[in-house]
XYZ file of C-alpha atoms in Angstrom:
568
model
C 0.000 0.000 0.000
C 2.817 2.371 0.889
C 4.544 1.617 -2.419
C 1.363 2.248 -4.383
C 0.785 5.662 -2.684
C 4.280 6.820 -3.535
C 3.758 5.618 -7.085
C 1.028 8.279 -7.397
C 3.492 10.947 -6.408
C 6.588 9.915 -8.276
C 7.134 8.138 -11.571
C 8.257 4.529 -11.143
C 12.024 4.123 -11.207
C 13.737 2.174 -13.970
C 13.797 -1.521 -13.266
C 17.486 -1.574 -13.970
C 18.260 0.576 -10.907
C 16.591 -1.023 -7.875
C 19.048 0.530 -5.415
C 18.235 4.068 -6.666
C 14.529 3.545 -5.944
C 15.236 2.521 -2.364
C 17.456 5.574 -1.858
C 14.759 7.922 -3.087
C 12.170 6.450 -0.744
C 14.503 6.847 2.216
C 15.254 10.441 1.218
C 11.528 11.261 1.044
C 10.893 9.881 4.547
C 13.771 12.026 5.756
C 12.392 15.221 4.172
C 8.735 14.664 5.122
C 9.080 15.710 8.813
C 10.959 18.856 7.757
C 8.158 19.811 5.389
C 5.537 19.252 8.103
C 7.477 21.369 10.617
C 7.871 24.189 8.086
C 4.134 24.105 7.374
C 3.265 24.326 11.086
C 5.689 27.233 11.586
C 4.096 29.109 8.690
C 0.542 28.561 10.004
C 1.248 29.304 13.660
C 3.595 32.281 13.159
C 2.245 35.380 15.091
C 0.729 38.121 12.931
C 3.111 40.741 14.276
C 6.129 38.822 13.082
C 8.448 40.732 10.812
C 7.988 37.990 8.193
C 4.277 38.614 7.980
C 4.756 42.371 8.312
C 6.719 42.530 5.094
C 3.867 41.095 3.068
C 1.258 43.056 4.998
C 2.942 46.407 4.561
C 3.601 45.696 0.916
C -0.012 44.906 0.164
C -1.172 47.893 2.178
C 1.023 50.362 0.351
C -0.188 49.163 -3.029
C -3.867 48.910 -2.192
C -6.149 51.509 -3.787
C -9.268 51.038 -1.674
C -8.531 49.978 1.890
C -5.252 51.566 2.890
C -4.943 52.406 6.585
C -3.214 55.705 5.900
C -1.915 57.786 3.027
C 1.702 58.782 2.711
C 2.101 62.548 2.956
C 5.083 62.704 0.640
C 7.877 60.718 -0.915
C 10.557 59.512 1.432
C 13.223 62.079 2.158
C 16.625 61.512 3.630
C 16.619 62.133 7.358
C 18.432 65.144 8.733
C 19.668 65.584 12.281
C 17.215 67.390 14.531
C 19.628 70.195 15.125
C 20.153 70.965 11.453
C 19.331 74.623 10.828
C 20.351 75.052 7.224
C 17.435 72.910 6.025
C 14.588 73.241 8.480
C 12.086 70.458 8.287
C 14.213 67.841 6.606
C 12.989 64.971 8.747
C 9.871 62.880 8.222
C 6.978 65.000 6.930
C 3.623 65.149 8.667
C 0.530 63.613 7.162
C -2.869 65.263 6.895
C -5.175 62.561 8.172
C -8.129 61.205 6.279
C -10.062 61.338 9.550
C -10.200 65.040 8.863
C -12.380 67.292 10.943
C -14.540 69.417 8.709
C -14.046 73.094 9.357
C -16.478 74.918 7.026
C -14.560 75.934 3.311
C -15.322 77.139 -0.073
C -12.108 77.225 -2.070
C -9.469 75.111 -0.450
C -6.000 75.399 -1.898
C -3.184 72.904 -1.656
C -0.956 73.065 1.384
C 2.538 71.650 1.493
C 3.368 69.626 4.559
C 6.320 67.705 3.208
C 9.628 68.338 1.563
C 9.959 69.947 -1.850
C 10.449 66.483 -3.311
C 7.210 65.157 -1.950
C 4.631 67.822 -1.198
C 1.202 66.860 0.067
C -1.981 68.262 -1.393
C -5.244 68.787 0.445
C -8.192 67.511 -1.579
C -11.966 67.265 -1.306
C -12.344 63.899 0.424
C -12.571 63.527 4.197
C -13.774 61.114 6.831
C -14.939 63.041 9.883
C -16.816 66.327 9.794
C -17.949 68.997 12.211
C -20.723 69.833 9.788
C -23.982 67.995 9.424
C -24.022 68.783 5.709
C -22.477 66.585 2.981
C -18.718 66.775 2.405
C -18.814 69.156 -0.551
C -16.384 71.937 -1.314
C -18.885 74.337 -2.839
C -19.623 77.964 -2.263
C -22.865 78.520 -0.425
C -24.533 81.410 -2.174
C -27.344 83.109 -0.359
C -28.396 86.689 0.046
C -27.781 86.629 3.770
C -24.863 84.246 3.819
C -21.132 84.608 3.876
C -18.675 82.237 2.241
C -18.568 79.326 4.633
C -15.342 77.384 4.715
C -15.966 73.668 5.020
C -12.656 71.939 5.490
C -12.191 68.526 3.934
C -8.690 67.171 4.302
C -7.085 64.191 2.695
C -3.531 63.733 1.581
C -2.618 62.881 -1.979
C 0.987 61.890 -1.650
C 3.281 61.723 -4.629
C 4.002 58.051 -4.030
C 1.332 55.358 -3.569
C -1.314 57.926 -2.667
C -4.659 56.387 -1.787
C -7.978 58.145 -1.267
C -10.289 56.518 1.232
C -14.074 56.509 0.940
C -15.761 59.063 3.157
C -17.174 56.585 5.648
C -14.177 54.279 5.879
C -12.590 53.689 9.255
C -8.941 54.625 9.411
C -6.545 52.708 11.617
C -3.683 54.374 13.416
C -0.606 53.628 11.306
C 1.605 52.019 13.907
C 4.072 49.338 12.975
C 2.671 45.969 13.986
C 6.023 44.649 15.084
C 6.504 47.441 17.620
C 5.727 46.088 21.083
C 6.672 49.174 23.107
C 5.183 52.323 21.616
C 6.943 55.669 21.720
C 5.443 58.714 23.397
C 4.551 60.105 19.987
C 2.659 56.900 19.193
C 0.664 57.347 22.386
C -0.098 60.953 21.483
C -1.299 59.906 18.044
C -3.350 57.041 19.505
C -5.101 59.524 21.798
C -5.905 61.741 18.830
C -7.276 58.748 16.967
C -9.615 57.986 19.864
C -10.734 61.605 19.866
C -11.481 61.461 16.131
C -13.582 58.341 16.643
C -15.467 59.869 19.576
C -16.276 63.020 17.598
C -17.397 60.953 14.642
C -19.709 58.861 16.837
C -21.136 61.967 18.552
C -22.882 63.023 15.357
C -25.467 60.294 15.727
C -25.398 60.085 19.518
C -27.534 61.718 22.183
C -26.952 65.262 23.386
C -24.252 65.423 26.050
C -24.913 67.128 29.370
C -22.702 69.936 30.619
C -22.915 71.980 33.834
C -21.805 75.207 32.127
C -23.130 75.199 28.588
C -24.657 72.805 26.070
C -24.124 73.909 22.436
C -27.376 73.549 20.551
C -29.085 75.264 17.654
C -28.504 76.237 14.008
C -25.579 78.521 14.960
C -23.369 75.416 14.886
C -22.495 73.272 11.920
C -22.863 70.235 14.177
C -23.541 71.090 17.815
C -23.058 67.565 19.144
C -19.801 67.033 17.288
C -18.523 70.411 18.493
C -19.436 69.620 22.099
C -17.695 66.252 21.993
C -14.651 67.792 20.324
C -14.501 70.496 22.991
C -14.710 67.918 25.795
C -11.994 65.817 24.145
C -9.824 68.937 23.967
C -10.341 69.589 27.665
C -9.500 65.981 28.444
C -6.229 65.565 26.572
C -5.012 68.607 24.599
C -1.491 69.661 25.621
C 0.556 72.605 24.377
C 4.285 73.029 24.748
C 5.248 76.701 24.913
C 8.824 77.356 23.854
C 10.602 79.186 26.677
C 13.223 80.713 24.411
C 13.066 84.451 23.754
C 12.870 87.510 25.968
C 10.254 90.259 26.313
C 9.114 92.533 24.841
C 9.173 90.708 21.493
C 8.685 87.229 22.971
C 6.387 86.118 25.806
C 4.798 89.557 25.753
C 2.262 91.458 23.683
C -0.329 94.239 23.722
C -3.238 93.516 26.061
C -5.161 96.807 25.831
C -5.491 97.763 22.189
C -6.985 96.596 18.934
C -4.319 93.867 18.983
C -5.257 92.745 22.492
C -5.963 89.115 21.615
C -2.337 88.684 20.571
C -0.944 89.781 23.933
C -3.647 88.198 26.067
C -3.252 84.816 24.412
C 0.518 84.902 24.944
C 0.000 85.771 28.601
C -2.654 83.122 29.205
C -0.553 80.391 27.587
C 2.459 81.320 29.715
C 0.496 81.027 32.984
C -1.981 78.315 31.993
C -1.617 75.021 33.849
C -4.499 73.049 32.330
C -3.367 72.919 28.706
C 0.347 73.620 29.009
C 2.808 70.775 29.394
C 6.477 71.061 30.309
C 7.228 67.728 28.640
C 7.452 68.344 24.885
C 7.126 64.631 24.179
C 3.566 64.756 25.540
C 2.596 67.830 23.526
C 0.102 67.800 20.675
C 1.189 71.223 19.424
C 4.055 73.662 19.972
C 3.425 77.367 20.467
C 5.758 80.003 19.016
C 5.236 82.843 21.551
C 6.311 85.880 19.543
C 4.294 89.068 19.138
C 4.171 90.627 15.683
C 2.729 93.808 17.191
C 5.760 94.122 19.474
C 8.101 93.384 16.552
C 6.533 96.269 14.654
C 7.178 98.507 17.653
C 10.657 97.390 18.657
C 12.211 95.715 15.594
C 10.715 97.374 12.536
C 12.560 100.406 11.209
C 10.036 103.147 10.517
C 12.675 105.396 9.016
C 13.712 102.948 6.309
C 10.376 101.078 6.155
C 12.445 97.913 5.962
C 10.519 94.748 6.889
C 13.747 92.724 6.819
C 14.488 92.943 10.588
C 11.100 91.369 11.368
C 11.717 88.543 8.903
C 15.160 87.881 10.343
C 13.754 87.841 13.880
C 11.198 85.187 12.941
C 13.748 83.078 11.047
C 16.326 83.329 13.836
C 13.775 82.261 16.445
C 12.638 79.197 14.521
C 16.249 78.321 13.764
C 16.911 78.492 17.492
C 14.095 76.179 18.540
C 14.815 73.831 15.615
C 18.409 73.537 16.791
C 17.533 72.919 20.442
C 14.557 70.601 19.868
C 13.737 67.974 17.230
C 10.036 68.832 16.926
C 10.064 71.486 14.208
C 12.065 69.295 11.853
C 10.019 66.239 12.773
C 6.815 67.682 11.283
C 8.151 70.490 9.084
C 6.288 72.789 11.474
C 2.865 71.208 10.915
C 2.220 70.828 14.665
C 3.442 74.346 15.491
C 1.278 77.436 15.695
C 1.527 81.201 15.973
C -1.042 83.821 17.000
C -1.076 87.335 15.529
C -3.636 90.134 15.418
C -1.458 92.773 13.850
C -2.144 93.526 10.189
C 1.361 92.329 9.388
C 0.879 88.923 10.980
C 0.542 87.144 7.624
C 3.572 88.990 6.260
C 5.670 87.900 9.241
C 4.692 84.275 8.585
C 6.016 84.557 5.025
C 9.520 84.854 6.497
C 9.883 81.063 6.426
C 8.189 78.862 3.803
C 7.228 76.081 6.233
C 5.747 78.581 8.685
C 3.345 79.836 6.050
C 2.645 76.560 4.242
C 2.586 74.050 7.090
C 2.160 75.703 10.460
C -1.163 76.655 12.025
C -1.487 80.435 11.806
C -4.137 81.915 14.125
C -4.746 85.321 12.567
C -7.170 88.196 12.983
C -6.387 89.203 9.407
C -7.955 86.094 7.892
C -7.815 87.175 4.271
C -7.828 84.401 1.676
C -6.479 86.805 -0.964
C -3.381 87.161 1.230
C -2.769 83.401 1.458
C -4.896 82.690 4.523
C -5.797 79.021 4.148
C -8.855 77.901 6.169
C -7.743 74.296 5.738
C -4.955 74.757 8.259
C -5.150 78.349 9.510
C -7.431 79.755 12.221
C -9.479 82.945 12.043
C -9.647 84.662 15.433
C -11.675 87.732 16.434
C -10.245 91.217 16.666
C -11.209 92.696 20.043
C -10.414 96.278 21.018
C -9.931 96.047 24.782
C -9.261 99.162 26.820
C -9.160 97.356 30.163
C -8.831 93.769 31.310
C -12.564 93.549 32.042
C -15.718 93.588 29.929
C -17.712 95.451 32.587
C -20.287 97.647 30.864
C -19.445 96.388 27.383
C -21.970 93.553 27.207
C -25.709 94.066 27.211
C -28.533 95.833 25.425
C -32.320 95.846 25.131
C -34.433 93.114 23.604
C -35.005 92.872 19.873
C -38.409 94.569 20.023
C -37.000 97.683 21.743
C -34.395 98.559 19.115
C -35.592 101.470 17.022
C -32.682 101.998 14.587
C -32.567 99.744 11.541
C -28.796 99.893 10.932
C -25.806 101.826 12.284
C -22.163 102.517 11.470
C -19.625 105.065 12.642
C -15.905 104.903 11.935
C -12.899 106.101 10.019
C -12.888 106.112 6.242
C -10.037 103.877 5.090
C -9.711 100.923 2.802
C -11.717 100.352 -0.400
C -15.141 99.520 1.121
C -15.952 102.256 3.642
C -15.821 105.143 1.134
C -18.493 103.322 -0.908
C -20.654 102.884 2.181
C -20.437 106.545 3.158
C -20.985 107.733 -0.393
C -24.348 105.955 -0.558
C -25.626 106.256 3.003
C -23.981 109.013 5.054
C -26.779 111.420 5.981
C -29.043 109.942 3.291
C -31.587 107.955 5.323
C -33.036 108.077 8.816
C -33.180 104.285 9.040
C -29.576 103.714 7.933
C -27.443 105.832 10.265
C -23.961 105.991 8.775
C -21.421 108.436 10.221
C -17.801 109.241 9.668
C -17.784 110.973 13.037
C -20.536 110.719 15.632
C -22.247 113.971 16.595
C -21.115 115.404 19.915
C -22.910 113.826 22.842
C -23.878 110.632 20.982
C -22.576 107.454 22.609
C -21.165 104.816 20.264
C -22.194 101.790 22.345
C -25.664 103.184 23.007
C -26.177 103.556 19.271
C -25.243 99.925 18.821
C -27.601 98.826 21.570
C -30.498 100.673 19.990
C -29.832 99.234 16.517
C -31.170 96.048 15.012
C -28.231 95.647 12.636
C -24.652 96.886 13.055
C -22.745 97.447 9.816
C -19.214 95.977 9.950
C -17.279 96.935 6.810
C -13.632 96.025 6.356
C -11.072 98.828 6.499
C -7.477 98.524 5.373
C -7.659 94.913 6.528
C -10.577 92.479 6.385
C -11.037 92.096 10.151
C -12.918 94.674 12.195
C -13.454 94.935 15.970
C -17.042 96.036 15.204
C -18.028 92.426 14.663
C -17.319 91.559 18.294
C -18.691 94.918 19.484
C -21.947 94.134 17.676
C -22.169 90.726 19.359
C -21.407 92.228 22.767
C -24.269 94.733 22.317
C -26.795 92.205 21.026
C -26.758 93.692 17.521
C -26.913 91.471 14.429
C -23.657 92.001 12.471
C -23.798 92.998 8.805
C -20.527 91.825 7.264
C -19.279 93.729 4.222
C -15.889 92.469 3.080
C -13.994 90.578 0.434
C -12.100 87.324 0.994
C -12.764 87.342 4.740
C -13.149 84.153 6.776
C -15.150 85.057 9.928
C -13.806 83.874 13.300
C -14.400 80.256 14.339
C -16.095 79.416 11.022
C -14.956 75.838 11.635
C -17.709 75.573 14.255
C -20.112 78.491 13.744
C -22.632 78.956 10.924
C -22.386 82.695 10.516
C -25.346 82.840 8.131
C -27.656 81.952 11.022
C -26.839 85.021 13.137
C -25.387 87.591 10.730
C -26.120 89.210 7.371
C -23.538 89.260 4.603
C -23.718 91.957 1.979
C -21.456 92.070 -1.061
C -19.708 95.355 -1.808
C -21.711 95.619 -5.028
C -24.941 95.419 -3.017
C -24.188 98.381 -0.729
C -26.641 100.608 -2.647
C -29.383 98.058 -1.882
C -28.490 97.757 1.817
C -31.806 99.067 3.135
C -33.803 96.864 0.780
C -31.832 93.795 1.873
C -32.403 94.477 5.569
C -36.074 95.371 5.115
C -36.659 92.077 3.315
C -35.659 90.157 6.454
C -38.885 89.420 8.309
C -39.363 90.489 11.913
C -39.624 86.859 12.922
C -36.326 85.997 11.238
C -34.603 89.033 12.762
C -35.726 88.033 16.283
C -34.335 84.535 15.709
C -31.011 85.938 14.552
C -30.802 88.327 17.505
C -31.414 85.522 19.985
C -28.674 83.489 18.349
C -26.326 86.468 18.676
C -26.950 86.450 22.427
C -26.176 82.729 22.548
C -22.963 82.681 20.515
C -21.379 85.807 21.987
C -20.070 83.753 24.896
C -17.547 82.377 22.384
C -16.199 85.899 21.825
C -16.065 87.079 25.418
C -12.691 87.777 26.955
C -12.284 86.637 30.553
C -9.345 86.813 32.919
C -8.940 84.120 34.026
C -10.530 82.356 31.033
C -13.893 80.613 31.336
C -15.085 77.550 29.474
C -16.259 78.166 25.898
C -14.919 81.751 25.884
C -12.648 83.297 23.242
C -9.432 81.864 24.705
C -10.825 78.339 24.694
C -12.341 78.773 21.225
C -8.946 79.770 19.809
C -7.422 76.698 21.424
C -10.249 74.547 20.088
C -9.666 75.733 16.533
C -5.969 74.879 16.897
C -6.983 71.513 18.352
C -9.161 70.804 15.301
C -6.276 71.522 12.949
C -4.045 69.194 14.931
C -6.642 66.456 14.591
C -6.162 66.744 10.834
C -2.431 66.068 10.997
C -0.713 62.768 11.727
C 2.921 63.033 12.766
C 5.319 60.151 12.154
C 8.716 59.598 13.706
C 9.687 56.596 11.585
C 12.527 58.527 9.987
C 13.993 60.224 13.023
C 15.574 58.817 16.160
C 13.112 57.861 18.855
C 13.502 59.140 22.382
């Protein structure tokens, strides 16, 4: 029987060589146990073995439909962390497919990698803070501004893969790694936050002792609330200690640029969000003040902007030499805050600062390279003291007798048009270059239904926040402006947007808004203004926390890898 079975496997040997047949049979019995052992080893080998990992990673990188993550750029040769001649030469950051939607109409590409492998931000995404479909289209409505809905996915130059919108994305950790690095743990925490925010969309409303976001003022109130709670639970900021006042760790706290100085101060003294261990940080704060640079560094005599550029470059060179974190991500997990008009210009001093880093700017002008995909629009608040006493309030909607009001300097391209058509022309539209003697500016706002907020030299205006403080519905007249916190707030629900070309029809536009709709908008103004209130110390959901939350959202859209730099 045994001879017959082997005859099915091997051809019968020649009859003239009987000894050769016996030798072959003995050789087969010798090899059979080795074959069985090899088979068992192959079947029982653990999945995290490096043998299996080779095939797994190969198939993953070539897959076009179920890849766990998308490479941000082509591989670049690693550079030491202290290299200053080529900032950002280490492993590039990835924009995650689990992107948080931050409302956007014309999203441009943003480079987060080296020049040899630059990542592009496209229309696909996986997680949204908006209840609406993931479409990058302009919302055109008479009473609606351009809403910026952020959809982030990375199209790398090598093996780029676009995931379907609803596909779950796994954290790209090497399977063979048994002990994770601190960066892996940070990224794992962010992944859990993304999942929690995604699940909150279809979950029940969360309870909160201080405030529960609800209503059409939010793109997705439940997702925003969960995101805010996740931020409170785990978000950590490392503030670079390098630099001396007045240019660093200092800023104006009582002027039109007050948010710049107050944010710097709060981050320096904050204990809840600040960490002294950079390896536990989600983001890194560059604590320089552009307003103070303009005062102490800029040469007014020569009008030379070069000293400001050199100051910014020298500072980033310094922190890149002392720490590995700037080069690790090409600056994608670093952020700056500036309310001075020249904030964007200062960020142009270094390509990675403009293209990769999170820029929180009052001057959120898309025509000046503000990118709502990665940048943050913050409100411009003209503070004269460190308190808001007497600045917040106003009568109910039914007790406001003035249809619309504006008073302010004539500068920039929009305000002259407004005054030309409406200054002293209509009793319902009170437009002034200078208020008559004895007339109080804030009282005029409190007695007005709508407060006209035209851009001046720059797109931002403190009148927007002043209108909210006084319970007045803002009328935004600007070009290329991204309103503050548009990643969370639906400005069309509590403000009116008028194109410059429609200024002659301003009264008609406002009169066509029904009383019922106006009352709804005014009530929403009263609800959302908490997000614009300045408090010292900060209070939950106020302007300080909303700025941090917008930075937190941008960090959720970036995945940092340390595969190509030495692990600590």
